[in-house]
């Protein structure tokens, strides 16, 4: 009898934002379970280091320099994945930014970047892999949202929350649209998890508050990685639609 753990063996998985934090941990966990992993991020030096460590541990992995805010980069990422491994089974849309500040601070450039990465980056990733997944009759798109996509993170995270609410709406709509083609869609909504997100605020007061909040509550990045692995390892006819996880101590 085939073990559920064998459902990851040999799958080809792209992970964006894989140079650190949630993305790096997810790539490592998937590779350890036998997936062939494509790590995507802007920092190629960090990507190359992680890839080397995965290979040393017996896994298969490549790195592709990617800025998810650029659609061409996502198309090139998908093409490089197919060239290296022949197919795409999983996309983990993990790359994100979290520059927090009250709206009245009018950090419009940061709003633009947040929208470009957190919303457009997810859509560009979907556009790059969906036709290939539908053609092969299977695939799995995992979109990393946030607790802030369930409740508006006021008074400093309104724009960030708006982008994560958008990710949830996109994910649910996509799930309904593509389920009959064999493509699964999962939303993972973490609370305070150890990552570089908490360092994204240029507003000093907001940055201090976020740091204190994370220091008091955060859980390790592999908490999210394990949730993603759980969704991916399910039989092909089972779709874990949404996973919400937060530190036990986190009220928000």
XYZ file of N, CA and C in Angstrom, residues 106-205:
300
model
N 1.331 58.185 4.510
C 1.351 58.336 3.043
C 2.615 57.777 2.399
N 2.983 56.596 2.785
C 4.149 55.933 2.180
C 3.700 55.221 0.898
N 3.355 56.032 -0.081
C 2.718 55.531 -1.297
C 3.643 54.591 -2.074
N 4.942 54.883 -2.123
C 5.879 53.986 -2.801
C 5.866 52.599 -2.169
N 5.740 52.555 -0.838
C 5.676 51.262 -0.155
C 4.350 50.563 -0.437
N 3.273 51.331 -0.560
C 1.994 50.714 -0.945
C 2.129 50.046 -2.314
N 2.749 50.769 -3.234
C 2.914 50.231 -4.593
C 3.715 48.929 -4.584
N 4.814 48.933 -3.833
C 5.648 47.730 -3.774
C 4.896 46.569 -3.131
N 4.117 46.866 -2.101
C 3.350 45.823 -1.425
C 2.331 45.198 -2.371
N 1.655 46.027 -3.139
C 0.690 45.528 -4.125
C 1.398 44.745 -5.224
N 2.523 45.263 -5.695
C 3.250 44.600 -6.779
C 3.731 43.207 -6.381
N 4.233 43.077 -5.167
C 4.770 41.785 -4.726
C 3.658 40.865 -4.227
N 2.820 41.373 -3.321
C 1.872 40.508 -2.628
C 0.654 40.124 -3.456
N 0.252 40.972 -4.394
C -0.903 40.641 -5.231
C -0.458 40.277 -6.646
N 0.217 41.201 -7.315
C 0.620 40.917 -8.694
C 1.574 39.728 -8.754
N 2.468 39.625 -7.763
C 3.405 38.502 -7.752
C 2.690 37.164 -7.693
N 1.635 37.091 -6.895
C 0.832 35.867 -6.817
C 0.147 35.595 -8.152
N -0.455 36.616 -8.744
C -1.136 36.445 -10.030
C -0.163 36.059 -11.143
N 1.011 36.692 -11.151
C 1.999 36.350 -12.173
C 2.466 34.903 -12.022
N 2.613 34.462 -10.787
C 2.993 33.070 -10.562
C 1.927 32.112 -11.070
N 0.676 32.425 -10.770
C -0.429 31.598 -11.253
C -0.437 31.557 -12.775
N -0.284 32.730 -13.405
C -0.304 32.798 -14.875
C 0.807 31.959 -15.504
N 1.942 31.883 -14.823
C 3.089 31.168 -15.376
C 2.925 29.652 -15.310
N 2.229 29.158 -14.287
C 2.164 27.698 -14.112
C 0.826 27.079 -14.485
N -0.256 27.842 -14.417
C -1.583 27.254 -14.579
C -1.791 26.543 -15.918
N -1.409 27.133 -17.057
C -1.627 26.416 -18.316
C -0.908 25.064 -18.353
N 0.287 25.015 -17.778
C 1.039 23.757 -17.769
C 0.354 22.728 -16.875
N -0.126 23.169 -15.705
C -0.807 22.248 -14.803
C -2.097 21.728 -15.417
N -2.865 22.606 -16.057
C -4.120 22.167 -16.673
C -3.857 21.203 -17.828
N -2.780 21.435 -18.575
C -2.443 20.554 -19.694
C -2.076 19.154 -19.212
N -1.437 19.064 -18.047
C -1.040 17.741 -17.535
C -2.130 17.119 -16.646
N -3.186 17.907 -16.365
C -4.307 17.367 -15.610
C -4.094 17.279 -14.118
N -3.067 17.975 -13.619
C -2.794 17.953 -12.184
C -1.875 19.113 -11.828
N -1.878 19.465 -10.542
C -1.015 20.533 -10.058
C -1.552 21.049 -8.734
N -0.733 21.850 -8.086
C -1.124 22.350 -6.774
C -0.525 23.742 -6.600
N -1.371 24.736 -6.393
C -0.932 26.106 -6.148
C -1.198 26.435 -4.684
N -0.133 26.753 -3.955
C -0.232 27.092 -2.543
C 0.085 28.574 -2.393
N -0.889 29.346 -1.954
C -0.692 30.780 -1.785
C -0.569 31.112 -0.300
N 0.540 31.757 0.065
C 0.745 32.137 1.453
C 0.098 33.494 1.694
N -0.945 33.503 2.498
C -1.644 34.739 2.847
C -1.164 35.172 4.228
N -2.085 35.406 5.160
C -1.710 35.876 6.488
C -2.950 35.942 7.373
N -2.713 35.902 8.676
C -3.785 36.229 9.606
C -4.367 37.601 9.264
N -3.520 38.482 8.746
C -3.973 39.820 8.354
C -4.920 39.791 7.160
N -5.074 38.627 6.529
C -6.067 38.465 5.488
C -7.418 38.035 6.033
N -7.465 37.744 7.332
C -8.708 37.383 7.999
C -9.288 38.550 8.795
N -8.393 39.409 9.269
C -8.785 40.554 10.079
C -7.878 41.723 9.717
N -8.423 42.905 9.565
C -7.610 44.056 9.154
C -6.653 44.433 10.283
N -5.391 44.507 9.922
C -4.302 44.738 10.880
C -4.140 46.247 11.085
N -5.049 46.833 11.854
C -4.987 48.278 12.107
C -4.262 48.528 13.426
N -3.635 49.703 13.588
C -3.658 50.860 12.693
C -2.460 50.971 11.766
N -1.624 49.928 11.681
C -0.404 50.085 10.885
C -0.347 49.170 9.665
N -1.281 48.237 9.547
C -1.167 47.255 8.477
C -2.340 47.214 7.534
N -3.027 48.330 7.351
C -4.233 48.328 6.522
C -3.937 47.939 5.076
N -2.915 48.506 4.486
C -2.586 48.188 3.091
C -2.086 46.743 2.984
N -1.246 46.341 3.915
C -0.779 44.952 3.934
C -1.965 44.000 4.044
N -2.897 44.293 4.945
C -4.088 43.460 5.092
C -4.890 43.416 3.801
N -4.994 44.543 3.127
C -5.735 44.578 1.864
C -5.139 43.606 0.856
N -3.808 43.545 0.806
C -3.170 42.626 -0.154
C -3.414 41.179 0.234
N -3.424 40.876 1.526
C -3.622 39.492 1.955
C -5.088 39.070 1.854
N -6.019 40.024 2.048
C -7.415 39.731 1.740
C -7.555 39.404 0.250
N -6.817 40.119 -0.582
C -6.853 39.860 -2.022
C -6.341 38.467 -2.345
N -5.263 38.054 -1.686
C -4.716 36.708 -1.921
C -5.757 35.645 -1.584
N -6.488 35.841 -0.493
C -7.519 34.876 -0.118
C -8.642 34.855 -1.164
N -9.045 36.008 -1.652
C -10.108 36.063 -2.661
C -9.646 35.404 -3.960
N -8.427 35.696 -4.367
C -7.872 35.099 -5.585
C -7.808 33.580 -5.440
N -7.363 33.130 -4.286
C -7.204 31.694 -4.066
C -8.541 30.970 -4.101
N -9.539 31.519 -3.422
C -10.847 30.871 -3.391
C -11.501 30.873 -4.767
N -11.392 31.982 -5.477
C -11.938 32.023 -6.830
C -11.239 31.042 -7.756
N -9.917 30.977 -7.647
C -9.154 30.048 -8.476
C -9.536 28.609 -8.163
N -9.688 28.299 -6.878
C -10.067 26.928 -6.484
C -11.350 26.495 -7.184
N -12.347 27.376 -7.180
C -13.625 27.040 -7.796
C -13.486 26.895 -9.310
N -12.684 27.776 -9.910
C -12.542 27.784 -11.367
C -11.811 26.568 -11.920
N -10.780 26.102 -11.216
C -9.882 25.109 -11.826
C -9.976 23.714 -11.224
N -10.808 23.534 -10.203
C -10.871 22.230 -9.556
C -11.171 21.079 -10.502
N -12.050 21.307 -11.456
C -12.415 20.240 -12.378
C -11.294 19.857 -13.333
N -10.238 20.673 -13.377
C -9.101 20.338 -14.238
C -8.028 19.551 -13.491
N -8.292 19.257 -12.206
C -7.327 18.486 -11.432
C -6.310 19.323 -10.688
N -6.457 20.652 -10.735
C -5.519 21.551 -10.060
C -6.071 21.896 -8.669
N -5.239 21.707 -7.650
C -5.629 22.014 -6.279
C -5.131 23.402 -5.886
N -5.842 24.041 -4.963
C -5.453 25.371 -4.487
C -5.571 25.384 -2.965
N -4.508 25.840 -2.315
C -4.476 25.919 -0.860
C -4.054 27.318 -0.431
N -4.749 27.863 0.569
C -4.344 29.123 1.185
C -3.754 28.787 2.550
N -2.563 29.303 2.832
C -1.955 29.144 4.149
C -1.850 30.530 4.783
N -2.482 30.697 5.933
C -2.546 32.008 6.589
C -1.839 31.957 7.935
N -0.558 32.342 7.981
C 0.196 32.291 9.231
C 0.017 33.557 10.069
N 0.230 33.391 11.372
C 0.362 34.520 12.270
C 1.824 34.925 12.347
N 2.290 35.254 13.545
C 3.666 35.733 13.719
C 4.650 34.566 13.612
N 5.360 34.524 12.510
C 6.320 33.461 12.242
C 7.689 34.081 11.999
N 8.723 33.462 12.490
C 10.085 33.966 12.322
C 10.413 34.106 10.840
N 10.669 35.327 10.412
C 11.046 35.611 9.026
C 11.562 37.040 8.959
N 11.958 37.455 7.755
C 12.449 38.818 7.571
C 11.314 39.824 7.372
N 10.086 39.355 7.292
C 8.955 40.273 7.104
C 8.929 41.371 8.157
N 9.270 41.001 9.381
C 9.150 41.958 10.486
C 10.138 43.109 10.386
N 11.106 43.003 9.477
C 12.088 44.068 9.298
C 11.735 45.006 8.146
N 10.504 44.898 7.612
C 10.170 45.622 6.389
C 9.695 47.044 6.561
N 9.501 47.494 7.798
C 8.892 48.809 8.023
C 9.935 49.921 8.099
N 9.778 50.944 7.267
C 10.683 52.093 7.325
C 10.215 53.101 8.366
N 8.958 53.018 8.779
C 8.424 53.895 9.813
C 8.918 53.396 11.172
N 9.710 54.200 11.851
C 10.402 53.755 13.067
C 9.442 53.282 14.149
N 8.376 54.013 14.362
C 7.429 53.646 15.417
C 6.749 52.309 15.108
